[in-house]
């Protein structure tokens, strides 16, 4: 775990030696008693000078040998001992020889470089001279070649030329031509012969044989295999382009010779084909002789063309007068050797100049041929004139169209000016309107949510209290039917709720009696919507605050942005000025969205379920109905104007109404249902409100969902023994009758909405759901032979109209018919006459 401490006293100690007092420095001993001595050893190495025969080479010139530093701790050796190096004679000799060779190589390289520059300069001068001579010679050869060629070909064809009267040919003297072009009368060699001659001449110039003297006369001929001792002593070496120390091979020489020959052949062929370009691709300047030769050739070509035209004219005259001969025909159809050198345009001109009119085979010209030719020319002239007439007519039509267009544009100028002004104004107005509405929409949504939340909380409170009261009554009736005391169930909160329930019922009964004293009323048909005064005051204050804010939403805006009628008038002005752009911009689809803030504000203030409101009497409806009445430029029955109200109802009113039904509507409240039906009574009259409308389908689905929720949560039949039901003291019969009348109340609420609910939906909800599941069971359990049963049946028959009954079959009415027959027998046995009405209803169902 712990290190063992070292014994420092066991370290060997060495004392300082004062044999070198200057270089050694003694230090005091440390804590362990050890004396540290620092010794500085200096090694001196002298330069060794090696003496050679005639030269002295110092070791500092790259041949010095530095001995390694040796530190000796022996007391007998001194610090300034001198080390001597033993000389190596063989190595010195080798170094001397290498140095001498390097100097000689450097001198030879300098001389060789100088000699190469001189040789290269001389060679360039020789090459330039040869090139100039060669160019001059090639020009002469080429000129002689072309002169000989054209002179020989022209001599064949100029032997016979017709005179002016075209009767007899005359001869041309060759002496004149031969005097002018004496050098061109020899034989003309072909390209192969010229190439072989140039090859032989080049070989002779290069080898100096056959009497030719080489151009490089400074060259000396010496036997092969003899080589000078040194490169700089080789005075006859003419290799001024390549390295003298370079190794040559037969393959490289053959390759160079082939390249040279290929270049010469290409150059010769280019000159033979008439190309006159120098090494840089620039056309060479021609001398006077070449220009003279070209001028003579041009004159010769012109004379040949004239001769060809004369021949063609003679041939045509012969054909016309029937004197066409074999010889003349051959002159034209079979071109001679001279004709082969004439330009192609002369041949084409000869063929074009052939007679294309009617030919005379009989040897004489008739009047019919002349008339046919004149008719042909007249037809051609008439066709040309007709084409000109059509062009003139077409141009006149275009001119008239352009004039009409100019007149139309000028006439539309005021209308276009009006459009432009309207577009400018509408652009500014639309931007300002959108900015205003973007600020107000958020505030409108907040107010709508606040108002909807207040009504939703009220509806939920009333529904929760009603369902709790039904459960409390059922618990009390169950206890009394089993023989228990009611007070055992009514304790604590239940007793308080029972007292409040009875107090509310008493107040509603006294209110009904004060309004209609002799009116009969059934328990279960009234709506228990009474609340405490504090809650009523709180709700009233919140509603008043929302209404105040609604009235001040557009208080800071101008009338043209705050009133819906002005906004709609602006859009209709656009429709009257430019209908096409109005339709292309789909403005009729955007109008409902622009109207949404104004319509929603009025719907919030209306409070549809708490106030009697008709849609046709609202301000936005009147504004949309009267839009365009003051504008005389637009039709009153225009589709956009006629469809404005249905579009606003479908896009704005129906979605708002769907949220009201889903959040605020209570199906068991007949008062709310009547107000909802009053507001929706105009919906069936609108063309856009049908089964294909998504918004209307969403509204119907919300209504159905609320009705089914009321059926599941509020309607049920309490099951009690017959003795408990017949005993008035238990209260079971009262609860059973109240539940029956609650079902009748829900059926009445559904029938109130018959304007928007289809017959199939009403039959499904009323007959198959409420009557079969609730009313028939309550009639079987309750009393069957008293007056209360008669009142129940009368109310049930009234809520099942004929159009609803016609939707079902015998299967749907099986349970209803059996129950009604049983009730009819009980009524008959009790001596009551209502059984006849029951049998009539049964017959109505069966048929």
Short mmCIF file of N, CA and C in Angstrom, two decimals, residues 588-727:
data_model
loop_
_atom_site.label_atom_id
_atom_site.label_comp_id
_atom_site.label_asym_id
_atom_site.label_seq_id
_atom_site.Cartn_x
_atom_site.Cartn_y
_atom_site.Cartn_z
N UNK A 588 -69.18 36.28 -58.00
CA UNK A 588 -70.45 35.80 -57.43
C UNK A 588 -70.23 34.73 -56.38
N UNK A 589 -69.08 34.05 -56.42
CA UNK A 589 -68.77 33.08 -55.37
C UNK A 589 -68.14 33.74 -54.14
N UNK A 590 -67.58 34.93 -54.32
CA UNK A 590 -66.94 35.62 -53.20
C UNK A 590 -67.91 36.52 -52.43
N UNK A 591 -69.04 36.86 -53.03
CA UNK A 591 -69.99 37.76 -52.37
C UNK A 591 -70.51 37.18 -51.04
N UNK A 592 -70.87 35.88 -50.96
CA UNK A 592 -71.31 35.37 -49.65
C UNK A 592 -70.25 35.49 -48.57
N UNK A 593 -68.98 35.33 -48.94
CA UNK A 593 -67.93 35.46 -47.93
C UNK A 593 -67.78 36.91 -47.49
N UNK A 594 -67.93 37.86 -48.41
CA UNK A 594 -67.90 39.27 -48.02
C UNK A 594 -69.09 39.63 -47.14
N UNK A 595 -70.21 38.98 -47.35
CA UNK A 595 -71.41 39.28 -46.57
C UNK A 595 -71.42 38.59 -45.21
N UNK A 596 -70.56 37.62 -45.01
CA UNK A 596 -70.60 36.83 -43.77
C UNK A 596 -70.49 37.66 -42.50
N UNK A 597 -69.53 38.62 -42.36
CA UNK A 597 -69.46 39.37 -41.10
C UNK A 597 -70.74 40.13 -40.77
N UNK A 598 -71.36 40.76 -41.78
CA UNK A 598 -72.56 41.54 -41.54
C UNK A 598 -73.75 40.63 -41.16
N UNK A 599 -73.88 39.50 -41.83
CA UNK A 599 -74.99 38.59 -41.55
C UNK A 599 -74.82 37.94 -40.18
N UNK A 600 -73.61 37.56 -39.84
CA UNK A 600 -73.39 36.92 -38.54
C UNK A 600 -73.68 37.87 -37.38
N UNK A 601 -73.32 39.15 -37.56
CA UNK A 601 -73.63 40.12 -36.51
C UNK A 601 -75.14 40.20 -36.27
N UNK A 602 -75.92 40.22 -37.31
CA UNK A 602 -77.38 40.30 -37.14
C UNK A 602 -77.94 39.00 -36.55
N UNK A 603 -77.36 37.86 -36.88
CA UNK A 603 -77.82 36.60 -36.30
C UNK A 603 -77.49 36.52 -34.82
N UNK A 604 -76.34 37.08 -34.43
CA UNK A 604 -75.99 37.08 -33.00
C UNK A 604 -76.99 37.93 -32.22
N UNK A 605 -77.30 39.09 -32.75
CA UNK A 605 -78.26 39.97 -32.06
C UNK A 605 -79.67 39.38 -32.04
N UNK A 606 -80.03 38.58 -33.04
CA UNK A 606 -81.40 38.04 -33.13
C UNK A 606 -81.69 37.05 -32.02
N UNK A 607 -80.71 36.23 -31.58
CA UNK A 607 -80.91 35.21 -30.54
C UNK A 607 -82.10 34.31 -30.93
N UNK A 608 -81.89 33.49 -31.93
CA UNK A 608 -82.95 32.78 -32.63
C UNK A 608 -83.82 31.93 -31.72
N UNK A 609 -83.26 31.26 -30.70
CA UNK A 609 -84.03 30.34 -29.86
C UNK A 609 -84.74 31.04 -28.72
N UNK A 610 -84.40 32.29 -28.45
CA UNK A 610 -85.03 33.01 -27.35
C UNK A 610 -85.93 34.15 -27.83
N UNK A 611 -85.91 34.47 -29.12
CA UNK A 611 -86.75 35.54 -29.68
C UNK A 611 -87.38 35.03 -30.97
N UNK A 612 -88.58 35.50 -31.22
CA UNK A 612 -89.24 35.14 -32.48
C UNK A 612 -88.61 35.94 -33.63
N UNK A 613 -87.99 35.21 -34.54
CA UNK A 613 -87.26 35.85 -35.64
C UNK A 613 -87.61 35.16 -36.95
N UNK A 614 -87.93 35.98 -37.93
CA UNK A 614 -88.15 35.47 -39.28
C UNK A 614 -86.98 35.92 -40.16
N UNK A 615 -86.49 34.97 -40.94
CA UNK A 615 -85.34 35.28 -41.78
C UNK A 615 -85.66 36.35 -42.82
N UNK A 616 -86.86 36.33 -43.35
CA UNK A 616 -87.22 37.27 -44.40
C UNK A 616 -87.40 38.70 -43.89
N UNK A 617 -87.41 38.89 -42.56
CA UNK A 617 -87.57 40.23 -42.00
C UNK A 617 -86.26 40.80 -41.45
N UNK A 618 -85.19 40.08 -41.63
CA UNK A 618 -83.90 40.58 -41.15
C UNK A 618 -83.35 41.62 -42.14
N UNK A 619 -82.48 42.47 -41.62
CA UNK A 619 -81.97 43.59 -42.43
C UNK A 619 -81.12 43.10 -43.59
N UNK A 620 -80.28 42.13 -43.37
CA UNK A 620 -79.42 41.65 -44.45
C UNK A 620 -80.24 41.04 -45.58
N UNK A 621 -81.38 40.42 -45.23
CA UNK A 621 -82.24 39.82 -46.25
C UNK A 621 -82.84 40.92 -47.14
N UNK A 622 -83.27 42.01 -46.52
CA UNK A 622 -83.84 43.11 -47.30
C UNK A 622 -82.77 43.79 -48.16
N UNK A 623 -81.56 43.94 -47.63
CA UNK A 623 -80.48 44.54 -48.43
C UNK A 623 -80.16 43.68 -49.65
N UNK A 624 -80.10 42.39 -49.46
CA UNK A 624 -79.81 41.50 -50.59
C UNK A 624 -80.97 41.44 -51.58
N UNK A 625 -82.19 41.62 -51.08
CA UNK A 625 -83.36 41.56 -51.95
C UNK A 625 -83.46 42.81 -52.83
N UNK A 626 -83.05 43.97 -52.30
CA UNK A 626 -83.16 45.23 -53.03
C UNK A 626 -81.90 45.61 -53.78
N UNK A 627 -80.89 44.77 -53.79
CA UNK A 627 -79.65 45.12 -54.46
C UNK A 627 -79.89 45.20 -55.96
N UNK A 628 -79.32 46.20 -56.60
CA UNK A 628 -79.48 46.39 -58.04
C UNK A 628 -80.75 47.09 -58.43
N UNK A 629 -81.60 47.50 -57.46
CA UNK A 629 -82.87 48.15 -57.82
C UNK A 629 -82.63 49.53 -58.41
N UNK A 630 -81.58 50.22 -57.97
CA UNK A 630 -81.31 51.56 -58.47
C UNK A 630 -80.37 51.57 -59.66
N UNK A 631 -79.81 50.45 -60.02
CA UNK A 631 -78.88 50.37 -61.15
C UNK A 631 -79.65 49.97 -62.40
N UNK A 632 -79.76 50.89 -63.35
CA UNK A 632 -80.54 50.62 -64.56
C UNK A 632 -79.73 49.89 -65.64
N UNK A 633 -78.42 49.72 -65.44
CA UNK A 633 -77.58 49.07 -66.45
C UNK A 633 -77.54 47.56 -66.30
N UNK A 634 -78.16 47.03 -65.31
CA UNK A 634 -78.15 45.59 -65.09
C UNK A 634 -79.58 45.08 -65.00
N UNK A 635 -79.79 43.88 -65.46
CA UNK A 635 -81.12 43.29 -65.43
C UNK A 635 -81.50 42.90 -64.01
N UNK A 636 -82.80 43.11 -63.70
CA UNK A 636 -83.26 42.77 -62.36
C UNK A 636 -83.34 41.26 -62.14
N UNK A 637 -83.49 40.52 -63.22
CA UNK A 637 -83.57 39.06 -63.13
C UNK A 637 -82.24 38.40 -63.49
N UNK A 638 -81.18 39.10 -63.31
CA UNK A 638 -79.87 38.52 -63.61
C UNK A 638 -79.59 37.35 -62.64
N UNK A 639 -79.00 36.26 -63.14
CA UNK A 639 -78.77 35.10 -62.25
C UNK A 639 -77.96 35.43 -61.01
N UNK A 640 -77.03 36.36 -61.12
CA UNK A 640 -76.22 36.70 -59.95
C UNK A 640 -77.08 37.38 -58.89
N UNK A 641 -77.97 38.28 -59.32
CA UNK A 641 -78.83 38.99 -58.37
C UNK A 641 -79.88 38.04 -57.79
N UNK A 642 -80.46 37.20 -58.64
CA UNK A 642 -81.48 36.27 -58.15
C UNK A 642 -80.88 35.25 -57.19
N UNK A 643 -79.68 34.80 -57.46
CA UNK A 643 -79.07 33.78 -56.61
C UNK A 643 -78.29 34.31 -55.44
N UNK A 644 -78.38 35.61 -55.17
CA UNK A 644 -77.61 36.18 -54.08
C UNK A 644 -78.10 35.71 -52.72
N UNK A 645 -79.42 35.78 -52.47
CA UNK A 645 -79.97 35.36 -51.17
C UNK A 645 -79.76 33.87 -50.93
N UNK A 646 -80.09 32.98 -51.89
CA UNK A 646 -79.81 31.55 -51.64
C UNK A 646 -78.35 31.27 -51.36
N UNK A 647 -77.43 32.00 -52.02
CA UNK A 647 -76.01 31.77 -51.77
C UNK A 647 -75.63 32.18 -50.36
N UNK A 648 -76.14 33.32 -49.88
CA UNK A 648 -75.82 33.77 -48.53
C UNK A 648 -76.41 32.81 -47.50
N UNK A 649 -77.63 32.34 -47.74
CA UNK A 649 -78.26 31.42 -46.79
C UNK A 649 -77.47 30.12 -46.70
N UNK A 650 -77.06 29.60 -47.86
CA UNK A 650 -76.35 28.32 -47.86
C UNK A 650 -74.95 28.43 -47.27
N UNK A 651 -74.25 29.52 -47.57
CA UNK A 651 -72.85 29.64 -47.14
C UNK A 651 -72.68 30.25 -45.76
N UNK A 652 -73.65 31.04 -45.29
CA UNK A 652 -73.47 31.76 -44.03
C UNK A 652 -74.52 31.37 -43.00
N UNK A 653 -75.81 31.44 -43.36
CA UNK A 653 -76.89 31.26 -42.38
C UNK A 653 -76.97 29.81 -41.92
N UNK A 654 -76.97 28.88 -42.85
CA UNK A 654 -77.14 27.46 -42.47
C UNK A 654 -75.99 26.98 -41.59
N UNK A 655 -74.69 27.29 -41.88
CA UNK A 655 -73.64 26.89 -40.93
C UNK A 655 -73.82 27.50 -39.54
N UNK A 656 -74.23 28.78 -39.47
CA UNK A 656 -74.48 29.39 -38.18
C UNK A 656 -75.63 28.68 -37.46
N UNK A 657 -76.67 28.34 -38.18
CA UNK A 657 -77.82 27.65 -37.59
C UNK A 657 -77.45 26.25 -37.11
N UNK A 658 -76.54 25.60 -37.82
CA UNK A 658 -76.08 24.26 -37.40
C UNK A 658 -75.39 24.33 -36.04
N UNK A 659 -74.54 25.36 -35.85
CA UNK A 659 -73.88 25.51 -34.55
C UNK A 659 -74.90 25.81 -33.44
N UNK A 660 -75.94 26.59 -33.75
CA UNK A 660 -76.98 26.89 -32.75
C UNK A 660 -77.71 25.62 -32.34
N UNK A 661 -78.09 24.79 -33.31
CA UNK A 661 -78.81 23.55 -33.00
C UNK A 661 -77.92 22.61 -32.20
N UNK A 662 -76.67 22.52 -32.57
CA UNK A 662 -75.77 21.57 -31.91
C UNK A 662 -75.45 21.99 -30.49
N UNK A 663 -75.38 23.29 -30.22
CA UNK A 663 -74.94 23.75 -28.91
C UNK A 663 -76.08 24.25 -28.02
N UNK A 664 -77.13 24.84 -28.58
CA UNK A 664 -78.11 25.56 -27.76
C UNK A 664 -79.50 24.92 -27.76
N UNK A 665 -79.88 24.23 -28.81
CA UNK A 665 -81.27 23.79 -28.95
C UNK A 665 -81.60 22.66 -28.00
N UNK A 666 -82.78 22.75 -27.39
CA UNK A 666 -83.32 21.70 -26.52
C UNK A 666 -84.57 21.11 -27.19
N UNK A 667 -84.55 19.87 -27.68
CA UNK A 667 -85.71 19.29 -28.39
C UNK A 667 -86.97 19.20 -27.54
N UNK A 668 -86.84 19.03 -26.21
CA UNK A 668 -88.00 18.92 -25.35
C UNK A 668 -88.61 20.28 -25.01
N UNK A 669 -88.05 21.36 -25.53
CA UNK A 669 -88.62 22.69 -25.33
C UNK A 669 -89.43 23.05 -26.57
N UNK A 670 -90.76 23.01 -26.44
CA UNK A 670 -91.61 23.34 -27.58
C UNK A 670 -91.46 24.79 -28.00
N UNK A 671 -91.17 25.67 -27.04
CA UNK A 671 -91.02 27.07 -27.38
C UNK A 671 -89.79 27.30 -28.26
N UNK A 672 -88.65 26.71 -27.91
CA UNK A 672 -87.47 26.84 -28.74
C UNK A 672 -87.67 26.20 -30.11
N UNK A 673 -88.34 25.07 -30.14
CA UNK A 673 -88.56 24.38 -31.40
C UNK A 673 -89.45 25.20 -32.32
N UNK A 674 -90.48 25.85 -31.78
CA UNK A 674 -91.35 26.69 -32.62
C UNK A 674 -90.57 27.87 -33.19
N UNK A 675 -89.70 28.50 -32.39
CA UNK A 675 -88.90 29.61 -32.89
C UNK A 675 -87.90 29.15 -33.96
N UNK A 676 -87.34 27.99 -33.76
CA UNK A 676 -86.44 27.44 -34.77
C UNK A 676 -87.18 27.16 -36.08
N UNK A 677 -88.37 26.60 -35.97
CA UNK A 677 -89.17 26.32 -37.15
C UNK A 677 -89.60 27.62 -37.85
N UNK A 678 -89.90 28.67 -37.05
CA UNK A 678 -90.28 29.94 -37.64
C UNK A 678 -89.13 30.54 -38.46
N UNK A 679 -87.94 30.42 -37.95
CA UNK A 679 -86.79 30.97 -38.68
C UNK A 679 -86.45 30.15 -39.92
N UNK A 680 -86.69 28.84 -39.85
CA UNK A 680 -86.32 27.94 -40.95
C UNK A 680 -87.44 27.73 -41.96
N UNK A 681 -88.55 28.40 -41.81
CA UNK A 681 -89.67 28.13 -42.72
C UNK A 681 -89.39 28.54 -44.16
N UNK A 682 -88.41 29.42 -44.39
CA UNK A 682 -88.09 29.86 -45.74
C UNK A 682 -87.09 28.94 -46.44
N UNK A 683 -86.48 28.05 -45.70
CA UNK A 683 -85.45 27.19 -46.28
C UNK A 683 -85.98 26.30 -47.41
N UNK A 684 -87.12 25.67 -47.29
CA UNK A 684 -87.59 24.83 -48.41
C UNK A 684 -87.87 25.60 -49.69
N UNK A 685 -88.05 26.91 -49.63
CA UNK A 685 -88.33 27.69 -50.81
C UNK A 685 -87.08 28.07 -51.62
N UNK A 686 -85.91 27.86 -51.03
CA UNK A 686 -84.67 28.24 -51.70
C UNK A 686 -84.17 27.09 -52.58
N UNK A 687 -83.71 27.38 -53.80
CA UNK A 687 -83.30 26.30 -54.69
C UNK A 687 -82.00 25.60 -54.27
N UNK A 688 -81.16 26.29 -53.53
CA UNK A 688 -79.89 25.68 -53.15
C UNK A 688 -79.99 24.80 -51.92
N UNK A 689 -81.13 24.85 -51.20
CA UNK A 689 -81.29 24.06 -49.98
C UNK A 689 -81.97 22.76 -50.36
N UNK A 690 -81.18 21.71 -50.52
CA UNK A 690 -81.70 20.39 -50.89
C UNK A 690 -80.76 19.33 -50.35
N UNK A 691 -81.02 18.12 -50.76
CA UNK A 691 -80.21 17.01 -50.25
C UNK A 691 -78.77 17.06 -50.73
N UNK A 692 -78.50 17.73 -51.84
CA UNK A 692 -77.14 17.80 -52.36
C UNK A 692 -76.29 18.86 -51.68
N UNK A 693 -76.92 19.70 -50.87
CA UNK A 693 -76.17 20.74 -50.17
C UNK A 693 -75.50 20.16 -48.93
N UNK A 694 -74.19 20.34 -48.83
CA UNK A 694 -73.46 19.79 -47.69
C UNK A 694 -73.82 20.51 -46.39
N UNK A 695 -73.98 21.81 -46.47
CA UNK A 695 -74.29 22.56 -45.25
C UNK A 695 -75.68 22.19 -44.72
N UNK A 696 -76.66 22.03 -45.62
CA UNK A 696 -78.00 21.64 -45.17
C UNK A 696 -78.01 20.21 -44.63
N UNK A 697 -77.24 19.33 -45.22
CA UNK A 697 -77.13 17.96 -44.69
C UNK A 697 -76.52 17.96 -43.30
N UNK A 698 -75.55 18.83 -43.08
CA UNK A 698 -74.97 18.94 -41.73
C UNK A 698 -75.99 19.45 -40.73
N UNK A 699 -76.87 20.38 -41.13
CA UNK A 699 -77.93 20.87 -40.24
C UNK A 699 -78.91 19.75 -39.89
N UNK A 700 -79.32 18.98 -40.87
CA UNK A 700 -80.25 17.88 -40.60
C UNK A 700 -79.62 16.81 -39.71
N UNK A 701 -78.35 16.58 -39.89
CA UNK A 701 -77.67 15.60 -39.04
C UNK A 701 -77.59 16.10 -37.60
N UNK A 702 -77.39 17.41 -37.40
CA UNK A 702 -77.35 17.96 -36.04
C UNK A 702 -78.72 17.85 -35.38
N UNK A 703 -79.81 18.12 -36.12
CA UNK A 703 -81.17 18.00 -35.56
C UNK A 703 -81.47 16.56 -35.17
N UNK A 704 -81.12 15.63 -36.04
CA UNK A 704 -81.36 14.21 -35.74
C UNK A 704 -80.57 13.76 -34.52
N UNK A 705 -79.33 14.21 -34.43
CA UNK A 705 -78.49 13.82 -33.29
C UNK A 705 -79.08 14.33 -31.97
N UNK A 706 -79.57 15.57 -31.95
CA UNK A 706 -80.16 16.10 -30.72
C UNK A 706 -81.44 15.36 -30.34
N UNK A 707 -82.27 14.99 -31.33
CA UNK A 707 -83.52 14.27 -31.04
C UNK A 707 -83.21 12.88 -30.49
N UNK A 708 -82.25 12.19 -31.07
CA UNK A 708 -81.92 10.85 -30.59
C UNK A 708 -81.29 10.90 -29.20
N UNK A 709 -80.54 11.97 -28.92
CA UNK A 709 -80.00 12.12 -27.56
C UNK A 709 -81.12 12.31 -26.55
N UNK A 710 -82.16 13.08 -26.89
CA UNK A 710 -83.32 13.25 -25.99
C UNK A 710 -84.08 11.95 -25.79
N UNK A 711 -84.21 11.16 -26.86
CA UNK A 711 -84.90 9.87 -26.73
C UNK A 711 -84.14 8.95 -25.79
N UNK A 712 -82.82 8.92 -25.92
CA UNK A 712 -82.02 8.00 -25.09
C UNK A 712 -81.90 8.47 -23.65
N UNK A 713 -81.84 9.78 -23.42
CA UNK A 713 -81.58 10.29 -22.08
C UNK A 713 -82.85 10.64 -21.29
N UNK A 714 -83.90 11.07 -21.98
CA UNK A 714 -85.08 11.59 -21.28
C UNK A 714 -86.30 10.68 -21.33
N UNK A 715 -86.41 9.86 -22.35
CA UNK A 715 -87.60 9.02 -22.50
C UNK A 715 -87.30 7.60 -22.05
N UNK A 716 -88.05 7.16 -21.08
CA UNK A 716 -88.01 5.76 -20.65
C UNK A 716 -89.34 5.46 -19.94
N UNK A 717 -89.71 4.18 -19.90
CA UNK A 717 -90.98 3.75 -19.28
C UNK A 717 -90.65 3.10 -17.94
N UNK A 718 -91.10 3.68 -16.83
CA UNK A 718 -90.84 3.06 -15.52
C UNK A 718 -91.72 1.81 -15.33
N UNK A 719 -91.16 0.71 -14.90
CA UNK A 719 -91.87 -0.56 -14.71
C UNK A 719 -92.24 -0.72 -13.22
N UNK A 720 -93.54 -0.78 -12.99
CA UNK A 720 -94.05 -0.98 -11.63
C UNK A 720 -95.10 -2.09 -11.64
N UNK A 721 -95.36 -2.69 -10.47
CA UNK A 721 -96.44 -3.70 -10.40
C UNK A 721 -97.82 -3.05 -10.62
N UNK A 722 -98.81 -3.80 -11.11
CA UNK A 722 -100.15 -3.22 -11.34
C UNK A 722 -100.77 -2.64 -10.07
N UNK A 723 -100.48 -3.27 -8.93
CA UNK A 723 -101.05 -2.76 -7.67
C UNK A 723 -100.49 -1.39 -7.34
N UNK A 724 -99.19 -1.22 -7.57
CA UNK A 724 -98.58 0.08 -7.28
C UNK A 724 -99.08 1.14 -8.23
N UNK A 725 -99.32 0.76 -9.48
CA UNK A 725 -99.82 1.73 -10.45
C UNK A 725 -101.26 2.14 -10.12
N UNK A 726 -102.08 1.15 -9.68
CA UNK A 726 -103.47 1.49 -9.36
C UNK A 726 -103.59 2.26 -8.04
N UNK A 727 -102.57 2.18 -7.20
CA UNK A 727 -102.58 2.89 -5.93
C UNK A 727 -102.13 4.32 -6.16
#
